[in-house]
mmCIF file of C-alpha atoms in Angstrom:
data_model
loop_
_atom_site.group_PDB
_atom_site.id
_atom_site.type_symbol
_atom_site.label_atom_id
_atom_site.label_comp_id
_atom_site.label_asym_id
_atom_site.label_seq_id
_atom_site.Cartn_x
_atom_site.Cartn_y
_atom_site.Cartn_z
ATOM 1 C CA SER F 19 15.526 19.981 -7.277
ATOM 2 C CA ASP F 20 17.244 17.391 -5.418
ATOM 3 C CA ILE F 21 17.673 19.501 -2.480
ATOM 4 C CA ILE F 22 14.056 20.450 -2.446
ATOM 5 C CA PHE F 23 13.214 16.876 -2.707
ATOM 6 C CA GLY F 24 15.675 15.833 0.335
ATOM 7 C CA PHE F 25 14.466 18.662 2.115
ATOM 8 C CA SER F 26 10.568 17.497 1.861
ATOM 9 C CA LEU F 27 11.200 14.259 2.672
ATOM 10 C CA ARG F 28 12.976 15.030 5.591
ATOM 11 C CA CYS F 29 10.066 17.430 6.922
ATOM 12 C CA TYR F 30 7.418 14.165 7.020
ATOM 13 C CA SER F 31 6.267 13.208 10.484
ATOM 14 C CA PHE F 32 3.530 10.592 11.176
ATOM 15 C CA ASP F 33 1.670 12.769 13.724
ATOM 16 C CA LYS F 34 -1.907 12.549 12.819
ATOM 17 C CA TYR F 35 -2.738 11.215 16.055
ATOM 18 C CA LYS F 36 -0.913 13.418 18.057
ATOM 19 C CA LYS F 37 -2.189 16.484 20.015
ATOM 20 C CA ASN F 38 1.026 18.751 19.547
ATOM 21 C CA LYS F 39 1.949 18.733 15.607
ATOM 22 C CA ASN F 40 5.349 19.070 14.280
ATOM 23 C CA PHE F 41 6.536 22.146 13.041
ATOM 24 C CA LYS F 42 5.804 22.145 9.034
ATOM 25 C CA SER F 43 8.657 23.913 7.024
ATOM 26 C CA LYS F 44 7.783 25.729 3.891
ATOM 27 C CA ILE F 45 10.079 26.741 0.787
ATOM 28 C CA THR F 46 9.463 29.774 -1.531
ATOM 29 C CA LEU F 47 11.105 29.307 -4.605
ATOM 30 C CA ASN F 48 11.361 31.980 -7.576
ATOM 31 C CA LEU F 49 12.063 30.083 -10.733
ATOM 32 C CA TYR F 50 13.495 30.739 -14.123
ATOM 33 C CA LYS F 51 13.458 27.907 -15.952
ATOM 34 C CA LEU F 52 10.339 25.861 -17.100
ATOM 35 C CA SER F 53 12.635 22.736 -17.199
ATOM 36 C CA LEU F 54 13.431 23.016 -13.748
ATOM 37 C CA LEU F 55 9.672 23.297 -12.893
ATOM 38 C CA LYS F 56 8.850 20.033 -14.442
ATOM 39 C CA GLU F 57 11.723 18.398 -12.832
ATOM 40 C CA ILE F 58 10.657 19.640 -9.172
ATOM 41 C CA ARG F 59 6.966 18.698 -10.114
ATOM 42 C CA TYR F 60 8.167 14.969 -11.050
ATOM 43 C CA LYS F 61 9.903 14.987 -7.630
ATOM 44 C CA LEU F 62 6.962 16.220 -5.994
ATOM 45 C CA ASN F 63 4.638 13.557 -7.198
ATOM 46 C CA LEU F 64 7.251 11.001 -5.995
ATOM 47 C CA TYR F 65 7.359 12.836 -2.798
ATOM 48 C CA GLU F 66 3.533 12.102 -2.406
ATOM 49 C CA SER F 67 3.564 8.640 -3.110
ATOM 50 C CA ILE F 68 6.643 8.022 -0.833
ATOM 51 C CA ASN F 69 4.660 9.972 2.212
ATOM 52 C CA PHE F 70 1.264 7.924 0.857
ATOM 53 C CA THR F 71 3.650 4.608 1.214
ATOM 54 C CA LYS F 72 5.018 5.826 4.730
ATOM 55 C CA GLU F 73 1.345 6.684 6.179
ATOM 56 C CA LEU F 74 0.207 3.035 5.395
ATOM 57 C CA ILE F 75 3.045 1.620 7.257
ATOM 58 C CA SER F 76 3.036 3.756 10.010
ATOM 59 C CA GLU F 77 -1.044 2.794 10.536
ATOM 60 C CA PRO F 78 -1.897 1.128 13.605
ATOM 61 C CA ALA F 79 -3.449 -2.285 12.996
ATOM 62 C CA ASN F 80 -7.255 -1.089 14.364
ATOM 63 C CA LYS F 81 -6.900 1.905 11.945
ATOM 64 C CA LEU F 82 -5.621 0.017 8.686
ATOM 65 C CA ASN F 83 -7.290 -3.454 8.412
ATOM 66 C CA PRO F 84 -7.420 -5.431 4.778
ATOM 67 C CA VAL F 85 -10.914 -3.426 4.027
ATOM 68 C CA ILE F 86 -9.933 0.015 4.955
ATOM 69 C CA PHE F 87 -6.661 -0.559 3.224
ATOM 70 C CA ALA F 88 -8.564 -1.589 -0.046
ATOM 71 C CA ASP F 89 -10.850 1.427 0.435
ATOM 72 C CA LYS F 90 -7.857 3.787 0.516
ATOM 73 C CA CYS F 91 -6.481 2.161 -2.697
ATOM 74 C CA SER F 92 -10.052 2.725 -4.514
ATOM 75 C CA LYS F 93 -9.698 6.449 -3.783
ATOM 76 C CA LEU F 94 -6.645 6.363 -5.928
ATOM 77 C CA LYS F 95 -8.660 6.003 -8.960
ATOM 78 C CA LYS F 96 -8.533 9.702 -9.015
ATOM 79 C CA THR F 97 -4.933 9.690 -10.406
ATOM 80 C CA GLY F 98 -6.001 7.509 -13.312
ATOM 81 C CA LEU F 99 -5.221 3.989 -11.900
ATOM 82 C CA LYS F 100 -7.521 1.308 -12.645
ATOM 83 C CA ILE F 101 -8.528 -0.371 -9.555
ATOM 84 C CA LYS F 102 -10.132 -3.776 -9.079
ATOM 85 C CA ILE F 103 -10.744 -5.339 -5.581
ATOM 86 C CA LEU F 104 -11.304 -8.764 -4.853
ATOM 87 C CA ASP F 105 -13.875 -9.778 -1.665
ATOM 88 C CA LYS F 106 -13.904 -12.868 0.415
ATOM 89 C CA ASN F 107 -16.582 -14.386 -2.018
ATOM 90 C CA GLN F 108 -14.734 -13.804 -5.016
ATOM 91 C CA LEU F 109 -11.534 -14.979 -3.476
ATOM 92 C CA GLU F 110 -13.036 -18.169 -2.624
ATOM 93 C CA LYS F 111 -14.666 -18.830 -6.098
ATOM 94 C CA ILE F 112 -11.097 -18.371 -7.561
ATOM 95 C CA GLY F 113 -9.429 -20.575 -4.869
ATOM 96 C CA MET F 114 -7.217 -18.456 -3.236
ATOM 97 C CA ARG F 115 -7.023 -21.097 -0.013
ATOM 98 C CA SER F 116 -3.717 -20.138 0.894
ATOM 99 C CA LEU F 117 -4.683 -16.340 1.435
ATOM 100 C CA LEU F 118 -7.977 -17.524 2.910
ATOM 101 C CA GLY F 119 -6.177 -19.598 5.165
ATOM 102 C CA VAL F 120 -4.079 -16.975 6.902
ATOM 103 C CA ALA F 121 -7.029 -14.607 7.146
ATOM 104 C CA GLN F 122 -9.735 -16.990 8.616
ATOM 105 C CA GLY F 123 -9.096 -16.059 11.830
ATOM 106 C CA SER F 124 -9.491 -12.625 11.780
ATOM 107 C CA ILE F 125 -13.080 -10.941 12.259
ATOM 108 C CA ASN F 126 -11.722 -8.584 9.421
ATOM 109 C CA ASP F 127 -12.289 -10.065 5.847
ATOM 110 C CA PRO F 128 -9.523 -10.504 3.232
ATOM 111 C CA ARG F 129 -9.024 -8.376 -0.077
ATOM 112 C CA VAL F 130 -7.012 -8.692 -3.162
ATOM 113 C CA VAL F 131 -6.661 -5.281 -4.597
ATOM 114 C CA ILE F 132 -4.962 -5.214 -8.390
ATOM 115 C CA LEU F 133 -3.753 -2.074 -9.560
ATOM 116 C CA GLU F 134 -3.173 -1.043 -13.349
ATOM 117 C CA TRP F 135 -1.470 1.588 -15.116
ATOM 118 C CA ASN F 136 -1.416 1.944 -19.301
ATOM 119 C CA THR F 137 -2.056 -1.651 -19.502
ATOM 120 C CA LYS F 138 -2.332 -2.527 -23.295
ATOM 121 C CA LYS F 139 -3.169 -5.211 -25.574
ATOM 122 C CA ASN F 140 -0.248 -7.510 -26.502
ATOM 123 C CA ILE F 141 2.108 -5.834 -24.307
ATOM 124 C CA LYS F 142 3.361 -7.702 -21.174
ATOM 125 C CA PRO F 143 3.261 -5.352 -18.304
ATOM 126 C CA ILE F 144 5.798 -4.993 -15.375
ATOM 127 C CA ILE F 145 4.054 -7.126 -12.518
ATOM 128 C CA LEU F 146 4.585 -5.830 -8.846
ATOM 129 C CA VAL F 147 3.413 -7.960 -6.195
ATOM 130 C CA GLY F 148 2.975 -7.485 -2.458
ATOM 131 C CA LYS F 149 2.544 -8.971 0.719
ATOM 132 C CA GLY F 150 -0.071 -7.347 2.837
ATOM 133 C CA VAL F 151 -0.229 -8.929 6.349
ATOM 134 C CA THR F 152 -1.920 -5.836 8.014
ATOM 135 C CA PHE F 153 -1.195 -7.202 11.413
ATOM 136 C CA ASP F 154 0.695 -10.508 12.107
ATOM 137 C CA SER F 155 0.136 -11.928 15.522
ATOM 138 C CA GLY F 156 1.689 -15.130 14.137
ATOM 139 C CA GLY F 157 -2.056 -16.751 14.242
ATOM 140 C CA LEU F 158 -2.105 -19.747 16.767
ATOM 141 C CA SER F 159 1.614 -19.887 16.395
ATOM 142 C CA LEU F 160 1.620 -16.431 18.534
ATOM 143 C CA LYS F 161 4.778 -14.486 18.029
ATOM 144 C CA PRO F 162 6.380 -13.530 21.378
ATOM 145 C CA SER F 163 5.096 -10.157 22.993
ATOM 146 C CA GLY F 164 8.294 -8.088 23.103
ATOM 147 C CA GLY F 165 8.140 -5.921 19.747
ATOM 148 C CA MET F 166 4.622 -7.277 18.761
ATOM 149 C CA GLU F 167 3.496 -3.914 18.182
ATOM 150 C CA GLU F 168 5.933 -3.666 15.318
ATOM 151 C CA MET F 169 3.818 -6.340 13.181
ATOM 152 C CA ILE F 170 1.831 -3.389 11.730
ATOM 153 C CA THR F 171 4.574 -3.284 9.535
ATOM 154 C CA ASP F 172 4.252 -6.762 8.144
ATOM 155 C CA MET F 173 2.470 -4.985 4.896
ATOM 156 C CA SER F 174 5.124 -2.815 4.158
ATOM 157 C CA GLY F 175 5.455 -4.720 0.648
ATOM 158 C CA SER F 176 2.062 -4.108 0.000
ATOM 159 C CA ALA F 177 2.449 -0.289 0.492
ATOM 160 C CA VAL F 178 5.745 0.033 -1.484
ATOM 161 C CA VAL F 179 3.387 -1.457 -4.573
ATOM 162 C CA VAL F 180 0.640 0.984 -3.912
ATOM 163 C CA GLY F 181 3.366 3.674 -3.622
ATOM 164 C CA SER F 182 4.799 2.710 -6.962
ATOM 165 C CA MET F 183 1.883 2.675 -9.011
ATOM 166 C CA MET F 184 0.253 5.986 -7.462
ATOM 167 C CA ASN F 185 3.633 7.482 -8.661
ATOM 168 C CA ALA F 186 3.581 5.909 -11.993
ATOM 169 C CA ALA F 187 0.051 7.338 -12.599
ATOM 170 C CA LEU F 188 1.128 11.041 -11.175
ATOM 171 C CA ASN F 189 4.270 10.917 -13.426
ATOM 172 C CA LYS F 190 2.399 9.758 -16.202
ATOM 173 C CA SER F 191 4.816 6.841 -16.806
ATOM 174 C CA SER F 192 5.094 5.553 -20.008
ATOM 175 C CA LYS F 193 5.698 1.834 -18.976
ATOM 176 C CA SER F 194 2.984 -0.736 -18.660
ATOM 177 C CA LEU F 195 2.168 -1.628 -14.690
ATOM 178 C CA VAL F 196 0.162 -3.936 -12.751
ATOM 179 C CA GLY F 197 0.359 -4.089 -8.978
ATOM 180 C CA ILE F 198 -1.214 -6.524 -6.995
ATOM 181 C CA ILE F 199 -1.554 -7.206 -3.206
ATOM 182 C CA GLY F 200 -2.778 -9.470 -1.174
ATOM 183 C CA LEU F 201 -4.320 -7.807 2.369
ATOM 184 C CA VAL F 202 -5.165 -10.085 5.334
ATOM 185 C CA GLU F 203 -4.947 -10.021 9.285
ATOM 186 C CA ASN F 204 -3.350 -12.765 10.970
ATOM 187 C CA MET F 205 -5.093 -13.638 14.243
ATOM 188 C CA PRO F 206 -5.372 -16.268 16.806
ATOM 189 C CA ASP F 207 -8.950 -17.531 17.115
ATOM 190 C CA GLY F 208 -11.453 -20.753 17.015
ATOM 191 C CA LYS F 209 -11.460 -20.720 13.550
ATOM 192 C CA ALA F 210 -7.713 -19.811 12.745
ATOM 193 C CA GLN F 211 -5.693 -22.250 10.773
ATOM 194 C CA ARG F 212 -3.593 -24.851 12.687
ATOM 195 C CA PRO F 213 -0.264 -25.603 12.056
ATOM 196 C CA GLY F 214 -0.185 -28.675 9.941
ATOM 197 C CA ASP F 215 -3.437 -28.011 8.329
ATOM 198 C CA ILE F 216 -3.471 -28.896 4.222
ATOM 199 C CA ILE F 217 -5.225 -26.713 2.024
ATOM 200 C CA LYS F 218 -5.081 -26.364 -1.494
ATOM 201 C CA SER F 219 -3.517 -23.121 -3.217
ATOM 202 C CA LEU F 220 -4.376 -21.026 -6.315
ATOM 203 C CA SER F 221 -1.846 -23.583 -8.327
ATOM 204 C CA LYS F 222 -3.764 -26.359 -6.982
ATOM 205 C CA LYS F 223 -0.775 -27.425 -5.095
ATOM 206 C CA THR F 224 -1.802 -28.959 -1.455
#
């Protein structure tokens, strides 16, 4: 199963926007042990979750802003995850000014996504929190142009959280898990947060 898992991971390629797609290999298996089949299914669920994570990280910023990211998360309800999405108005009512401050220079509204798996009363879940800056220009403190295109990966932490929660659901983990991701786009604009601005965070600290 490890060989199949490794082979499958190696075959992954983010080529959805390319005219000429990479060749996809196939494996044909003849299995005689049910236990091996279960192990392979477990690994293939992990493989699917890893690929979903890779795809989120690889998407360009014009194809994955906070709203689109949240919508992609919403579709994971089919795996059995409970998903709650907080929009800009809800975030303002809650008082998440630190997150809103980063997002205020972008035309794309922020989102916070909460993913739950196997949550039960009187059981403290494992909490996974991931940073989700879908593009980090640096805001008014604009980053150098060299390597700017790589700033689409500033949401990698959030992608790992989503992939981990997806894997927990697909493989029916016995653990109680909650994943929380803050999604923003950091852009320079007349409304953007200025260096030195004072804001009040969710913890009520300024």
